[in-house]
C-alpha atoms as one frame of an Amber mdcrd trajectory, in Angstrom:
protein
  60.403 100.526 125.572  60.218 100.240 129.323  59.948  96.656 130.498  57.852
  96.015 133.585  58.723  93.018 135.717  56.495  90.557 137.561  58.298  90.735
 140.873  58.304  93.712 143.259  55.580  95.650 141.499  51.839  95.904 141.077
  50.558  94.574 137.818  47.215  95.110 136.227  45.058  92.091 135.480  45.688
  92.789 131.795  49.477  92.625 132.284  49.216  89.398 134.306  46.994  87.820
 131.655  49.330  88.925 128.857  52.379  87.465 130.596  50.543  84.192 131.285
  49.552  84.048 127.612  53.176  84.458 126.538  54.296  81.685 128.883  51.498
  79.438 127.630  52.739  80.102 124.087  56.301  79.148 125.026  55.080  76.017
 126.800  52.974  74.916 123.814  55.900  75.411 121.422  58.422  73.656 123.669
  56.076  70.708 124.289  56.970  69.260 120.894  55.644  65.765 121.629  52.337
  67.318 122.799  52.323  65.262 126.017  51.019  68.189 128.083  54.255  68.590
 130.032  57.867  69.514 129.276  60.426  66.748 129.519  63.895  65.825 128.330
  62.196  64.051 125.434  60.907  67.385 124.102  64.425  68.806 124.028  65.811
  65.625 122.488  63.156  65.817 119.762  64.009  69.476 119.127  67.669  68.513
 118.781  66.758  65.748 116.347  64.657  68.189 114.305  67.419  70.798 114.156
  69.840  68.164 112.910  67.358  66.773 110.381  66.013  70.069 109.015  69.283
  71.940 109.262  71.142  69.430 107.067  74.141  69.892 109.332  77.700  68.696
 109.116  78.832  66.218 111.795  80.684  69.052 113.547  77.581  71.275 113.565
  75.450  68.326 114.747  77.754  67.900 117.737  77.705  71.654 118.441  73.882
  71.713 118.347  73.654  68.634 120.618  76.023  70.264 123.117  74.120  73.568
 123.051  70.797  71.774 123.630  72.317  69.701 126.462  73.527  72.953 128.038
  69.983  74.376 127.839  68.595  71.268 129.571  71.209  71.383 132.322  70.577
  75.095 132.889  66.855  74.587 133.494  67.265  71.416 135.547  65.735  69.204
 132.878  66.808  65.593 133.198  65.375  62.086 132.826  62.066  61.762 134.649
  61.451  65.494 135.142  58.044  66.557 133.820  56.920  70.175 134.054  53.205
  70.942 133.771  52.081  74.293 132.336  51.313  75.489 135.861  54.753  74.463
 137.160  56.397  76.128 134.185  54.538  79.426 134.747  54.934  79.470 138.522
  58.624  78.619 138.241  59.169  81.646 136.035  57.020  84.002 138.125  58.581
  82.953 141.443  62.156  83.426 140.258  63.682  86.732 141.474  64.013  89.272
 138.660  67.808  89.478 138.672  68.137  85.702 138.722  65.581  85.433 135.914
  67.498  87.980 133.831  70.809  86.155 134.338  69.269  82.785 133.523  67.416
  84.188 130.511  70.595  85.673 129.048  72.501  82.436 129.533  69.753  80.195
 128.167  68.962  82.478 125.254  72.614  82.685 124.299  72.702  78.884 124.248
  69.439  78.783 122.299  70.958  81.237 119.809  73.742  78.687 119.222  71.092
  76.070 118.450  69.221  78.299 115.978  72.479  79.485 114.323  72.814  76.134
 112.577  75.827  77.102 110.453  77.705  78.639 113.387  78.478  81.961 111.667
  77.419  84.051 114.667  74.156  85.431 113.225  70.710  84.063 112.440  69.725
  84.437 108.804  66.117  84.575 107.616  66.572  80.995 106.351  67.802  79.742
 109.755  64.952  81.579 111.447  62.434  79.953 109.081  63.896  76.524 109.927
  63.625  77.411 113.622  59.921  78.255 113.192  59.318  75.038 111.246  61.072
  72.948 113.913  59.100  74.648 116.682  55.820  74.073 114.861  55.164  77.786
 114.451  53.047  78.871 111.499  55.484  79.802 108.743  53.317  82.780 107.754
  54.423  84.450 111.012  58.150  84.083 110.320  58.775  87.426 108.625  56.862
  89.527 111.156  58.706  87.892 114.032  62.082  88.172 112.286  61.504  91.862
 111.536  60.525  92.575 115.156  63.629  90.831 116.532  65.979  92.377 113.909
  65.882  95.761 115.619  68.592  97.376 113.472  66.940  96.068 110.276  70.140
  94.729 108.712  68.522  91.485 107.534  70.155  89.256 110.165  69.589  88.658
 113.863  72.628  89.135 116.069  73.108  87.353 119.374  72.345  90.625 121.194
  69.083  91.120 119.279  67.999  87.513 119.845  68.819  87.575 123.550  67.119
  90.957 124.053  63.922  89.786 122.318  63.869  86.518 124.230  64.553  88.258
 127.526  61.725  90.664 126.801  59.439  87.720 125.994  60.210  86.033 129.321
  60.250  89.174 131.488  58.200  91.940 129.861  54.502  92.409 130.543  53.621
  95.087 127.994  51.845  94.062 124.791  53.902  96.565 122.799  57.243  95.065
 123.823  59.748  93.878 121.234  59.842  90.205 122.180  56.124  89.572 121.858
  56.489  87.390 118.749  59.582  85.474 119.912  57.645  82.180 119.610  55.355
  83.421 116.865  51.759  84.522 117.388  50.553  84.108 120.960  48.142  81.267
 121.710  44.816  81.959 123.417
């Protein structure tokens, strides 16, 4: 699948609307406290949920906390920072493509470490289901999303598969792209 990028190219209105819809979906899922903006509190709540739902050992709890802190640092999220949906979307669109790709790979690799609650280097269907539950994504969408991300169909999601799907979600503009369901069904 060829991925089209938002910078340095002409996009159709349909592609622009599709990309905006994906970013709105991500924003809605990441705004876990439903305050209408993204803040450090959202990421702290996600961390708390991963620890609670994942039934983690103390070592895994610390690993998850560190991975989530790394995500926050990477996106400039700190106390007092509040990103509106418009700021979130414009920040992504305005970022140069190569910089966006580098940041996406780094962040998604860190996010993989959060979702891989047992630290075995892959995401199982059970870990993915917990991830969807934590993110507030309809559990009925779990299998379709998992199957789309598990491109080699071996029943687990590798770091490469996860990062590629997430990168496609945050960069691609085609409705047929592989990362479309990264955060579950798209919101309207």
